[in-house]
Short mmCIF file of C-alpha atoms in Angstrom, two decimals:
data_model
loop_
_atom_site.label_atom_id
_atom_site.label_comp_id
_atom_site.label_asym_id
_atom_site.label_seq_id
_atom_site.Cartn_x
_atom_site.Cartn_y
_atom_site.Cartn_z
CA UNK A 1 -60.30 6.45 -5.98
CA UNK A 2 -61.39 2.96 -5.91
CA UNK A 3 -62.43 1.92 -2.33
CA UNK A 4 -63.49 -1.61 -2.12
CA UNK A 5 -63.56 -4.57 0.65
CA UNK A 6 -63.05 -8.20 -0.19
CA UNK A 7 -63.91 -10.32 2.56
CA UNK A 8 -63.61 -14.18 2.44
CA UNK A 9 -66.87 -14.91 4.28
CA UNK A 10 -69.70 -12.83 6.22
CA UNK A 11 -69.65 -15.10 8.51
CA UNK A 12 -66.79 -16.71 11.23
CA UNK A 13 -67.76 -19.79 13.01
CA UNK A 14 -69.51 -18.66 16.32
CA UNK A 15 -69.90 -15.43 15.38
CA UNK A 16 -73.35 -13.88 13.81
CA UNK A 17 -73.84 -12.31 10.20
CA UNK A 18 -70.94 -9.12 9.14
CA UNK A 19 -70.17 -9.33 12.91
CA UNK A 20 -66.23 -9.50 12.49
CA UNK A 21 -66.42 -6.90 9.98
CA UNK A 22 -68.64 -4.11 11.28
CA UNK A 23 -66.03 -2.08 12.74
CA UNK A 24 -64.18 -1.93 9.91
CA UNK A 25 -67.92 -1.31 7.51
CA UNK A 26 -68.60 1.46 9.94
CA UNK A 27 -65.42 3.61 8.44
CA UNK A 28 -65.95 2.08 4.95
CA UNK A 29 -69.18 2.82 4.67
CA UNK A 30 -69.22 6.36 6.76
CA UNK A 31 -70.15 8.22 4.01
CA UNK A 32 -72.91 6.38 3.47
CA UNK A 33 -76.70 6.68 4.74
CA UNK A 34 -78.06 4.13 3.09
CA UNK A 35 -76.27 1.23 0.64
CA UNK A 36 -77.25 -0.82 -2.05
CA UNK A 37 -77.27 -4.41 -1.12
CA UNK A 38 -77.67 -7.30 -4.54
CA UNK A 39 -78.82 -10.64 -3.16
CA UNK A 40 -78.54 -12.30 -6.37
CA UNK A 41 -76.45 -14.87 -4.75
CA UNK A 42 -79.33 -16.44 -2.39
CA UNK A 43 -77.52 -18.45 -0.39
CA UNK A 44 -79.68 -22.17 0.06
CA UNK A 45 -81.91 -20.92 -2.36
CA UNK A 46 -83.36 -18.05 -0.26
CA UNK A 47 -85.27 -15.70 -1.71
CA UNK A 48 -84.27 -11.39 -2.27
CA UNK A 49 -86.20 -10.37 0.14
CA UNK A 50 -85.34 -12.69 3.01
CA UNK A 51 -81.85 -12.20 2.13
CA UNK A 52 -82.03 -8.29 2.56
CA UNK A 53 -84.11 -8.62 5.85
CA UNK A 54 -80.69 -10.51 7.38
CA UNK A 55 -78.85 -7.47 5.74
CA UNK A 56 -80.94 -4.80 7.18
CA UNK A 57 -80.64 -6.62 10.56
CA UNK A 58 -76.95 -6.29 10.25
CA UNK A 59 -76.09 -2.99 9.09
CA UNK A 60 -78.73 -1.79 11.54
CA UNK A 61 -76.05 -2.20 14.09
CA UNK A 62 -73.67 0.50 12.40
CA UNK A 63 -76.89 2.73 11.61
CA UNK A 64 -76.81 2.42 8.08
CA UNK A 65 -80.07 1.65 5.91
CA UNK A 66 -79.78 -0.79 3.39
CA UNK A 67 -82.24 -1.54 -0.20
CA UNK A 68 -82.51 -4.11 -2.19
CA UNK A 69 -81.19 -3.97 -5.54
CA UNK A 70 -84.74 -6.49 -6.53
CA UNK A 71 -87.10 -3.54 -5.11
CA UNK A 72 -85.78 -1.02 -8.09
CA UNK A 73 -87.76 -0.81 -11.79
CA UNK A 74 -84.01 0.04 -13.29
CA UNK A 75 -81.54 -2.12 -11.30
CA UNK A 76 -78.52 0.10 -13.35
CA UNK A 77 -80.03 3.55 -12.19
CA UNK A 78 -79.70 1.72 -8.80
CA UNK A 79 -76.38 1.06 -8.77
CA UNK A 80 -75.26 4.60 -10.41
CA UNK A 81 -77.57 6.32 -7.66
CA UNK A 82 -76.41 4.33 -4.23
CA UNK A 83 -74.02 5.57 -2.01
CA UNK A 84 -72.32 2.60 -1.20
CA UNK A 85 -72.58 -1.02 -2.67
CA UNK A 86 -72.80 -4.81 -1.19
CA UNK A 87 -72.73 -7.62 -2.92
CA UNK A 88 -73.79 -11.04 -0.77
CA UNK A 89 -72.61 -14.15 -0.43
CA UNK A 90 -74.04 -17.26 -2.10
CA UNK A 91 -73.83 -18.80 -5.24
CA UNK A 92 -71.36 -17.20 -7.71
CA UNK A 93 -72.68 -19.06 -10.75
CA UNK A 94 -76.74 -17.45 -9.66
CA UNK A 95 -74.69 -13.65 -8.67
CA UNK A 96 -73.04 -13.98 -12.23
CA UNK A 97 -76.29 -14.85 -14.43
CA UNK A 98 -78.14 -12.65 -12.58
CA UNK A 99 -75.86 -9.92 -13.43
CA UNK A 100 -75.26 -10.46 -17.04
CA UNK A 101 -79.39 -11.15 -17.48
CA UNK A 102 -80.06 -7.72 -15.79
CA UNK A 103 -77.19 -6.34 -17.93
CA UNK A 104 -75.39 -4.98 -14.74
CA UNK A 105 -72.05 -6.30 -14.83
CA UNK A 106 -70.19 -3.46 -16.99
CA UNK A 107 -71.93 -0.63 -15.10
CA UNK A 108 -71.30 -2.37 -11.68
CA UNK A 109 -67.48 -2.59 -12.61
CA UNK A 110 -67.83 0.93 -14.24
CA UNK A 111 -69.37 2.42 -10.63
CA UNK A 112 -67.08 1.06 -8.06
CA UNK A 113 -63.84 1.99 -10.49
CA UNK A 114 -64.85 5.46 -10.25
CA UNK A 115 -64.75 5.35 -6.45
CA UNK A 116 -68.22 4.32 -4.67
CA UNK A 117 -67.31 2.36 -1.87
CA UNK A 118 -67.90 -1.35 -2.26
CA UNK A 119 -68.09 -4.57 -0.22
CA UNK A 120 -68.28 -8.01 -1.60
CA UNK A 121 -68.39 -11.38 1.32
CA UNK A 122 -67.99 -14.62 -0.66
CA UNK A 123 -69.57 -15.35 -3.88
CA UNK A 124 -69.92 -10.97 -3.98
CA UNK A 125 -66.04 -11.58 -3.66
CA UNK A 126 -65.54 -13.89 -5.99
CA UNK A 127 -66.89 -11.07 -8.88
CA UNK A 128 -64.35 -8.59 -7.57
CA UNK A 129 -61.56 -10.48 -9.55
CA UNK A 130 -61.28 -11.11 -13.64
CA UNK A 131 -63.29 -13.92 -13.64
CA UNK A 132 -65.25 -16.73 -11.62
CA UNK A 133 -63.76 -19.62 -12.34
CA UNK A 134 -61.88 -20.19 -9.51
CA UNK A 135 -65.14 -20.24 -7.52
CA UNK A 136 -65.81 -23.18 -4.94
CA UNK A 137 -69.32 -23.44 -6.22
CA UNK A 138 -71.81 -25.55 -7.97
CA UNK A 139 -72.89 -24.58 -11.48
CA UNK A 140 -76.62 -24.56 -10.62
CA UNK A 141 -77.03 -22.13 -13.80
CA UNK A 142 -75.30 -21.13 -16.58
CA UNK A 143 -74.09 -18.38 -16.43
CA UNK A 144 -73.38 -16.06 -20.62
CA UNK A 145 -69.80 -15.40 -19.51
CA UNK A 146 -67.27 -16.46 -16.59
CA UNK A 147 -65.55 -13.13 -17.17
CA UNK A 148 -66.51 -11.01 -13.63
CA UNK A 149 -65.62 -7.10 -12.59
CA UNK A 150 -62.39 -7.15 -13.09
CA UNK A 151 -61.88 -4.96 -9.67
CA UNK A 152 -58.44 -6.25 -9.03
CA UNK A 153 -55.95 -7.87 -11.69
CA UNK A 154 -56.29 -11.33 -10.23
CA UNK A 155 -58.68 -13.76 -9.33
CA UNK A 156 -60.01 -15.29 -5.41
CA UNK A 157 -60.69 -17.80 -3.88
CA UNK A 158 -62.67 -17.45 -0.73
CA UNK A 159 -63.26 -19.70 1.93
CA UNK A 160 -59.99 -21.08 1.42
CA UNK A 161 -59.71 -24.47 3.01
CA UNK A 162 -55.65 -26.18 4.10
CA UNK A 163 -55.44 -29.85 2.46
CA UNK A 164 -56.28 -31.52 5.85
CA UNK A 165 -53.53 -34.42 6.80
CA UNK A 166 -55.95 -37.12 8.24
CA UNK A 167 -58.42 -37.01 5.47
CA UNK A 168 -59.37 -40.15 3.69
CA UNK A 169 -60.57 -38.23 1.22
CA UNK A 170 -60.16 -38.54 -2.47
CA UNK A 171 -61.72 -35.32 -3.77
CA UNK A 172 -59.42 -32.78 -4.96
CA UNK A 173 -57.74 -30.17 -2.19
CA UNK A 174 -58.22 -26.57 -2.78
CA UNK A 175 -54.71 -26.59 -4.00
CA UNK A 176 -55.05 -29.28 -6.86
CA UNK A 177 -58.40 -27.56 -8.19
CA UNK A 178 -55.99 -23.99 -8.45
CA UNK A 179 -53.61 -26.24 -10.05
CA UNK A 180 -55.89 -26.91 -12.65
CA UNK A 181 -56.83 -23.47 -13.17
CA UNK A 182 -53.06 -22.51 -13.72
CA UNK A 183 -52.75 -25.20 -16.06
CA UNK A 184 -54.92 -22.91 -18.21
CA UNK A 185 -54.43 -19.91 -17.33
CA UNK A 186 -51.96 -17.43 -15.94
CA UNK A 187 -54.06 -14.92 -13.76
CA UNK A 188 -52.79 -14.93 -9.81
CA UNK A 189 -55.10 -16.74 -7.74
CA UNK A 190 -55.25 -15.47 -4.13
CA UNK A 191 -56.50 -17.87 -1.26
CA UNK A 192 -58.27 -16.15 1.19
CA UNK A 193 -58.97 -18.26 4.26
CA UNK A 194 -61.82 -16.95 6.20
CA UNK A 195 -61.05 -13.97 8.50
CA UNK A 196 -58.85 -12.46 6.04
CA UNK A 197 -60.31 -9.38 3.82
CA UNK A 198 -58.64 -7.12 1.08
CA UNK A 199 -58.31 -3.65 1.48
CA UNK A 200 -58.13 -1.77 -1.99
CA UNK A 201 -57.54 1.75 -1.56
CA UNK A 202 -57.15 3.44 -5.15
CA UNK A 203 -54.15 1.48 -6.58
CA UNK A 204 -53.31 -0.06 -3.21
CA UNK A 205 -54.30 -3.90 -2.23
CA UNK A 206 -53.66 -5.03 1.52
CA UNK A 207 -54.19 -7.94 3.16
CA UNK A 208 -56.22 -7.63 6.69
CA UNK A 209 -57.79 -9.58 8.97
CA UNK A 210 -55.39 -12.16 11.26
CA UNK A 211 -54.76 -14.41 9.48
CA UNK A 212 -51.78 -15.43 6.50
CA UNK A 213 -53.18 -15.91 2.74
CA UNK A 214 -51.99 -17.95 0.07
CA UNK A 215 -50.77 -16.73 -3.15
CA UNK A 216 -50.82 -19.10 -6.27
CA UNK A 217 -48.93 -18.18 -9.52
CA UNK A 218 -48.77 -19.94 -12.28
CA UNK A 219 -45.46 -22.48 -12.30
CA UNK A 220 -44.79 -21.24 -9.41
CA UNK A 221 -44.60 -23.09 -5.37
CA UNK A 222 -47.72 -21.19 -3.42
CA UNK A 223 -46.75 -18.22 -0.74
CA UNK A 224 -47.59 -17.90 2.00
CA UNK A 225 -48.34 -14.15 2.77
CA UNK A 226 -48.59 -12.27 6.10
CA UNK A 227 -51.20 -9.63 7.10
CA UNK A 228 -50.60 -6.30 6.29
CA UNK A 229 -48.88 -7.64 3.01
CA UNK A 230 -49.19 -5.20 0.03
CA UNK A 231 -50.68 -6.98 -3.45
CA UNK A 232 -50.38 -3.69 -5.03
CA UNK A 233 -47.82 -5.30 -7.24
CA UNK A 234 -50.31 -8.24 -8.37
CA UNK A 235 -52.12 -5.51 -10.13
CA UNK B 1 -78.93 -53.15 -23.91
CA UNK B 2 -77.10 -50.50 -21.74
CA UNK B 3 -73.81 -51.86 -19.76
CA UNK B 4 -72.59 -49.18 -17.37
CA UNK B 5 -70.74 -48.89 -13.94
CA UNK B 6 -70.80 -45.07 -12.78
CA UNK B 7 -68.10 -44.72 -9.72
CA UNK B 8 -68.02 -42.34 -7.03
CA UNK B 9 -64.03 -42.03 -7.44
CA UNK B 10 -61.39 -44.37 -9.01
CA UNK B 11 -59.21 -44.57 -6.08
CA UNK B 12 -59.76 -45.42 -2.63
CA UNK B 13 -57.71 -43.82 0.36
CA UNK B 14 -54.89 -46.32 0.61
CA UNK B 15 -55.65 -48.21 -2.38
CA UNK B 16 -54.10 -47.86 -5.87
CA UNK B 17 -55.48 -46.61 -9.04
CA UNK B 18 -59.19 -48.56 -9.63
CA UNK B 19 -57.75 -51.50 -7.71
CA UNK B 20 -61.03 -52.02 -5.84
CA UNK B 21 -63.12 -52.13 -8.33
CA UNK B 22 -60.79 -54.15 -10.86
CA UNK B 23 -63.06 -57.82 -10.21
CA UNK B 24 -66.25 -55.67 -11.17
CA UNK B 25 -64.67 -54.29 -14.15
CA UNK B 26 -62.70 -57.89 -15.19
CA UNK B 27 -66.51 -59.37 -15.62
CA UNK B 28 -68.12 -55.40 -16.49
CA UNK B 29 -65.14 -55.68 -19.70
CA UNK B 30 -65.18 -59.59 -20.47
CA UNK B 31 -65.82 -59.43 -23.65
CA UNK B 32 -63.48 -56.94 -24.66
CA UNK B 33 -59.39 -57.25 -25.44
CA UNK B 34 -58.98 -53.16 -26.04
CA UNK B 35 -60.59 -50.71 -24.80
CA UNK B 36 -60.84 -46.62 -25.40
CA UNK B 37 -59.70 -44.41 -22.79
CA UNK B 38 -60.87 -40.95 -22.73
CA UNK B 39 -58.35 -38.94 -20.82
CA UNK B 40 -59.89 -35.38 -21.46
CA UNK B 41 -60.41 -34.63 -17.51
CA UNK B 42 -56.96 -34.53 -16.90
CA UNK B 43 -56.50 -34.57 -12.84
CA UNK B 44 -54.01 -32.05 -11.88
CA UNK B 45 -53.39 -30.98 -15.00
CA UNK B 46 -51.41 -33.98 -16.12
CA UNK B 47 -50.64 -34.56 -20.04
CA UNK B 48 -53.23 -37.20 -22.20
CA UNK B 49 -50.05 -38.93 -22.68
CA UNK B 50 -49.57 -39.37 -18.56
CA UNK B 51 -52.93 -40.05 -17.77
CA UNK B 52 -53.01 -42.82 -20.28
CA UNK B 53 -49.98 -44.74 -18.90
CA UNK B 54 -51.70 -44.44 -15.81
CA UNK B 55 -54.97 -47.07 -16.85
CA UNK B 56 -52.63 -48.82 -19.19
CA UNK B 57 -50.89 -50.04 -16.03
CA UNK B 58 -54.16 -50.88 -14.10
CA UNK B 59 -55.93 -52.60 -16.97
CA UNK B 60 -52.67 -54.50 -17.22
CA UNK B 61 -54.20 -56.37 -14.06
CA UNK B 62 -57.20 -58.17 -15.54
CA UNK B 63 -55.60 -58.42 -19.13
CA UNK B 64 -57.34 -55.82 -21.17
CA UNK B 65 -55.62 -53.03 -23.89
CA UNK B 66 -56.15 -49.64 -23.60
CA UNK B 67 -55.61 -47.38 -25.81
CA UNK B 68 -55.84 -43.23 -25.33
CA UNK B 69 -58.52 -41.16 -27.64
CA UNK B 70 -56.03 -38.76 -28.52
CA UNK B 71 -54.13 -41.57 -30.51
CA UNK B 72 -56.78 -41.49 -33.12
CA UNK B 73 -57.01 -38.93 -35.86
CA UNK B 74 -60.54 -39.27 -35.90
CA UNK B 75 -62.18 -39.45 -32.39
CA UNK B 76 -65.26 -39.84 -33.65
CA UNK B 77 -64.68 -43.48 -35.25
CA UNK B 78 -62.22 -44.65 -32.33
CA UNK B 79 -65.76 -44.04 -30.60
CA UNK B 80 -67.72 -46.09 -32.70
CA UNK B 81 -65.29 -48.53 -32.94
CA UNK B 82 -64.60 -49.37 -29.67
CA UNK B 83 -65.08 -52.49 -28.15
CA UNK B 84 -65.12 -50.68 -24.52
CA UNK B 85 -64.95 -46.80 -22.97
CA UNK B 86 -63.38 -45.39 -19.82
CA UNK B 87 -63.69 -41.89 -18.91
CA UNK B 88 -61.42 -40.75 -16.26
CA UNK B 89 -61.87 -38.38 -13.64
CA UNK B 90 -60.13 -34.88 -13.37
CA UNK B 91 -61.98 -32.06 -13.90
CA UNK B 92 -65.67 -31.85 -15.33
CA UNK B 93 -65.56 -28.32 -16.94
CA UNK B 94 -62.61 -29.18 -18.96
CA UNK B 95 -63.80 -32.65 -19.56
CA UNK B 96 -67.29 -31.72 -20.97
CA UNK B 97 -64.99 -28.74 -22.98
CA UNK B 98 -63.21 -31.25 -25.04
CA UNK B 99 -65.81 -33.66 -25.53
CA UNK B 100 -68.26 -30.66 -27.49
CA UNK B 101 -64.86 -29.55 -29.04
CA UNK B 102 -64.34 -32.46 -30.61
CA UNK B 103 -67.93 -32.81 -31.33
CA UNK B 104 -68.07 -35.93 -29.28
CA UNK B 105 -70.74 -35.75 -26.65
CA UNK B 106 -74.10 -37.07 -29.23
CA UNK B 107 -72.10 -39.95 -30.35
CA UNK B 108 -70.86 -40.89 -27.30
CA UNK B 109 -74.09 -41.28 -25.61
CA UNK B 110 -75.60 -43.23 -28.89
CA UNK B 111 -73.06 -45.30 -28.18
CA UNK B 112 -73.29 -46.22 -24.80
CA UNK B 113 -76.94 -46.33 -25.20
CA UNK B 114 -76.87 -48.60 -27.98
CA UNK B 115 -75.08 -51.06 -25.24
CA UNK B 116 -71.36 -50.70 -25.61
CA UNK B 117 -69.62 -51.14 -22.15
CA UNK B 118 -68.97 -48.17 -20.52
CA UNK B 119 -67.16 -47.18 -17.25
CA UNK B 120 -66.79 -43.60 -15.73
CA UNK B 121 -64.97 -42.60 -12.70
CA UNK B 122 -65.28 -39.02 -10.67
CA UNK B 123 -65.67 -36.54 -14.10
CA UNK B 124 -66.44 -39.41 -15.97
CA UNK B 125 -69.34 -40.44 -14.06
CA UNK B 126 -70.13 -36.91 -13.51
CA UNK B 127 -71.31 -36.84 -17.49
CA UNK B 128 -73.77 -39.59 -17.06
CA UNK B 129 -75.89 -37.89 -15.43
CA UNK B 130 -78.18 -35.19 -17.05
CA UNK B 131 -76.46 -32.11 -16.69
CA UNK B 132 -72.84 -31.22 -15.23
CA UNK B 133 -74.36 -29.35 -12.47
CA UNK B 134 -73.89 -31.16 -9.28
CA UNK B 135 -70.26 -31.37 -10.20
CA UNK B 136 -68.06 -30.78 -7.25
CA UNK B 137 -65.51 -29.21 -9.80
CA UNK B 138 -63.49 -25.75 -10.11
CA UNK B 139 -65.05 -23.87 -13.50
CA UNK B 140 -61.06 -23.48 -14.94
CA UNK B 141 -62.84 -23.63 -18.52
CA UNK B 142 -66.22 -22.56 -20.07
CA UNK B 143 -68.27 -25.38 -22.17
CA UNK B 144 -70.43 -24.66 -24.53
CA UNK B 145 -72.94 -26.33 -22.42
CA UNK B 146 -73.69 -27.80 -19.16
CA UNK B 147 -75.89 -30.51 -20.91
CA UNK B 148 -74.04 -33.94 -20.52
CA UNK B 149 -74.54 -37.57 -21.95
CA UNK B 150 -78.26 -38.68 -20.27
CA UNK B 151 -77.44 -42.51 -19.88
CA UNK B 152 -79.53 -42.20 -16.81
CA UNK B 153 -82.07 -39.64 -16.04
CA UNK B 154 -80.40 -37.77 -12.37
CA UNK B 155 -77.61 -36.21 -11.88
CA UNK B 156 -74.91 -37.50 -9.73
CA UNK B 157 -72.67 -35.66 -6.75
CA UNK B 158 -69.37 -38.15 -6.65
CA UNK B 159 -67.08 -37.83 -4.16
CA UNK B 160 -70.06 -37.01 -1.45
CA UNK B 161 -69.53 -35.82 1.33
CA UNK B 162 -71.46 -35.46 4.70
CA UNK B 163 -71.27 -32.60 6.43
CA UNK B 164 -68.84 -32.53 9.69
CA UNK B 165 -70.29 -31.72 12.97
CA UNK B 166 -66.76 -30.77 14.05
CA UNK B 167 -66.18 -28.38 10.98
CA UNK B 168 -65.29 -24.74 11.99
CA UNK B 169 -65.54 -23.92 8.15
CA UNK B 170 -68.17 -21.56 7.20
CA UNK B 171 -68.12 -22.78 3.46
CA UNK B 172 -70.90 -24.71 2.02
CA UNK B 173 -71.66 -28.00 2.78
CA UNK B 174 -72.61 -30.62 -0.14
CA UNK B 175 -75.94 -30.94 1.09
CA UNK B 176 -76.61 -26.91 1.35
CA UNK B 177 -74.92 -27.13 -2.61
CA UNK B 178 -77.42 -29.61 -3.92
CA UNK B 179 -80.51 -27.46 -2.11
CA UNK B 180 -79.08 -24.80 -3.94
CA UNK B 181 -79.21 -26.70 -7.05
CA UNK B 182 -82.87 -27.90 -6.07
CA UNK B 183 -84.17 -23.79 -6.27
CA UNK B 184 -83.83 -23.83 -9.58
CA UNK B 185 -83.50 -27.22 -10.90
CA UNK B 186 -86.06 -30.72 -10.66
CA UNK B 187 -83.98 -33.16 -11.52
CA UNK B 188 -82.92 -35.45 -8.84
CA UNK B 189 -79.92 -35.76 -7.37
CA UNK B 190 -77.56 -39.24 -5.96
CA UNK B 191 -74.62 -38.24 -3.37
CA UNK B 192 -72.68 -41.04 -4.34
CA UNK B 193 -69.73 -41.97 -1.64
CA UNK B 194 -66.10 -43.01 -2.56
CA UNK B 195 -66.42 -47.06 -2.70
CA UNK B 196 -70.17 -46.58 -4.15
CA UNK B 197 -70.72 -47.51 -7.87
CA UNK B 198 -74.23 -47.37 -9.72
CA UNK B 199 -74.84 -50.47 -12.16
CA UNK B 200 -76.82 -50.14 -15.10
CA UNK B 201 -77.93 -53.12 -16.96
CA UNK B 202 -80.61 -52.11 -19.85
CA UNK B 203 -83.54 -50.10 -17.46
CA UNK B 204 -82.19 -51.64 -14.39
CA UNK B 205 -79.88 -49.21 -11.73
CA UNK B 206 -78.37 -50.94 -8.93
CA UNK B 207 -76.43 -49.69 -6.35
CA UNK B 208 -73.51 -51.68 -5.57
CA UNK B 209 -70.19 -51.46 -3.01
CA UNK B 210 -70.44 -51.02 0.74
CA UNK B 211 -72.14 -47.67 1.44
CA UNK B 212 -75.24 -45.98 1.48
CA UNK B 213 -75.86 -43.31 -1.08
CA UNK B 214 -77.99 -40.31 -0.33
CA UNK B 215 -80.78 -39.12 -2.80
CA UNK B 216 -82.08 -35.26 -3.08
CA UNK B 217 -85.30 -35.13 -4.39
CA UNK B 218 -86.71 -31.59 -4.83
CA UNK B 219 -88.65 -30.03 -1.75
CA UNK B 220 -88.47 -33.40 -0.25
CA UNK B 221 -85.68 -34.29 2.85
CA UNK B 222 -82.67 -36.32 1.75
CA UNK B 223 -83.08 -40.18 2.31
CA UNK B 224 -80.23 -42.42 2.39
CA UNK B 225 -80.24 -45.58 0.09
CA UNK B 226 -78.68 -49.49 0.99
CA UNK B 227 -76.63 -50.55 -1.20
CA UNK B 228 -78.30 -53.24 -3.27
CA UNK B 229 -81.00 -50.47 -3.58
CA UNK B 230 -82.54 -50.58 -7.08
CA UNK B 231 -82.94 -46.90 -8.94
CA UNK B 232 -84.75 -48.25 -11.87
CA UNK B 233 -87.65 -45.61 -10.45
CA UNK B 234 -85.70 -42.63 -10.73
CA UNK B 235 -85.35 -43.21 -14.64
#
């Protein structure tokens, strides 16, 4: 049964690294000793290691040991051999080469189908859903494929940001750039402003955290939906 | 001898659709009655057929033709033929997309190079540039390649934004995006602001409008530019 957590962001403003999260890692993770952590995302360019060290630091605090996928020979025999899985934060284009060049993606998708217990924050989000393009990143690399784990029947977007009222900026919103997406494709595109996390429990999707998310279908006005909402149906 | 205006953004907040920089372009487009428009960026989606009306009506201003890419059956020649070439803004991914689709992006810079005027805006400026990379745009579509047209020898952010010290938002900043981009990548790097434009006449890069624009240089801090600021160096 799959058993996976989709968080917007590791972070909230204020708080430190996983913080708002922990209580609910402690329960995901209980079976766990020790989990697998792939920092193929480096966030500002950081390197593997320093990236674990801020992992260990965190997970520490729940009493749970944490490796880095980097410190394996066979990366795959890593992932089929951990007891848990989490996938950082970063940059999704960097995560998604990085996969494909190690040849990870399929057995990644393969593993946390059959039931290991996953957690993705961010860019290790982003990879949960079909595919990455409806990332909020730079394409620093190119990546073989877009196409992602496939977790969920839909695609992400983390860190989702309102249009703000008073800006004087021209850029796209959020909401014009998912636009664009659905004028090329019909997967879902979930908003997930940061706070709010998926909960997918076998063939069950709920929204947690506090906070509403927003819900873009192709053709369709956006929806606004409540915590506690059930996306089983999206599936 | 190379005859190129690169904008941050067509539009400024309040201001209609390339009216501020409509004296530039009058004298930038002199000697031209017609020129191309290459609406393959498509902002918000919006049809080739929309998006054309759209700079028909602005170039109406100063007196100069326009007609779409998409009118001609072969895209190739409407290239080569053109007396002048605007590329819109919209989205980069798709933009670059169409342009290898239609086996377009080697003639196109020959082109320009070879000194036919040429104005970008947003996506269109985005191409100038090296690579695609620093776009700030959503990946809705996979090129064939992140390689773009090389009229100048940096990449470009447009649209830049600074960083908020008020911002709650836990997402990336531009700068942290472009350090990102500066792990893996040498090439350097202009944060050009909405109401900057680079001009490029033969070797010589100019920055022109009322801002500053910001320059990444690997491993090196960011340094902000005057406008008036001559980037003939960079190339």
């Amino acid at each position: 049964m799959k058993s996976i957590i989709i968080a917007s962001t590791s972070t909230l403003h204020g708080g430190s690294y996983l913080e708002y999260l922990l209580p609910t890692l402690q329960q995901h993770f209980k079976d766990c000793k020790t989990i697998l952590f792939i920092p193929y995302a480096r966030p500002s360019g950081i390197s593997h290691e320093e990236y674990t060290q801020k992992v260990i630091a965190a997970f520490a605090k729940i009493n749970i040991e944490v490796k880095g996928i980097h410190e394996f020979e066979n990366p795959q025999s890593a992932i089929k051999n951990a007891e848990g899985i989490f996938t950082g934060g970063g940059n999704t284009f960097l995560l998604v080469t990085q996969l494909y060049k190690n040849d990870l993606m399929q057995i990644l998708s393969e593993t946390v189908k059959k039931g290991k217990p996953y957690l993705g924050t961010s860019a290790g989000s982003n990879i949960c859903g079909l595919s990455m393009q409806t990332t909020n990143d730079m394409p620093i690399i190119y990546p073989p494929s877009f196409q992602t784990l496939g977790l969920i029947s839909f695609n992400l977007n983390p860190h989702y940001l309102d249009p703000e009222n008073q800006s004087t900026h021209m850029g796209e919103t959020r909401e014009t750039r998912i636009k664009e997406f659905h004028a090329f494709n019909a997967i879902p595109v979930l908003g997930l402003r940061e706070g709010s996390w998926l909960e997918v429990k076998g063939e069950k999707i709920t929204l947690k955290g506090d906070l509403k998310a927003r819900l873009f279908l192709q053709n369709k006005t956006p929806e606004e939906l409540e915590t506690g909402s059930d996306l089983s149906a999206l599936n």
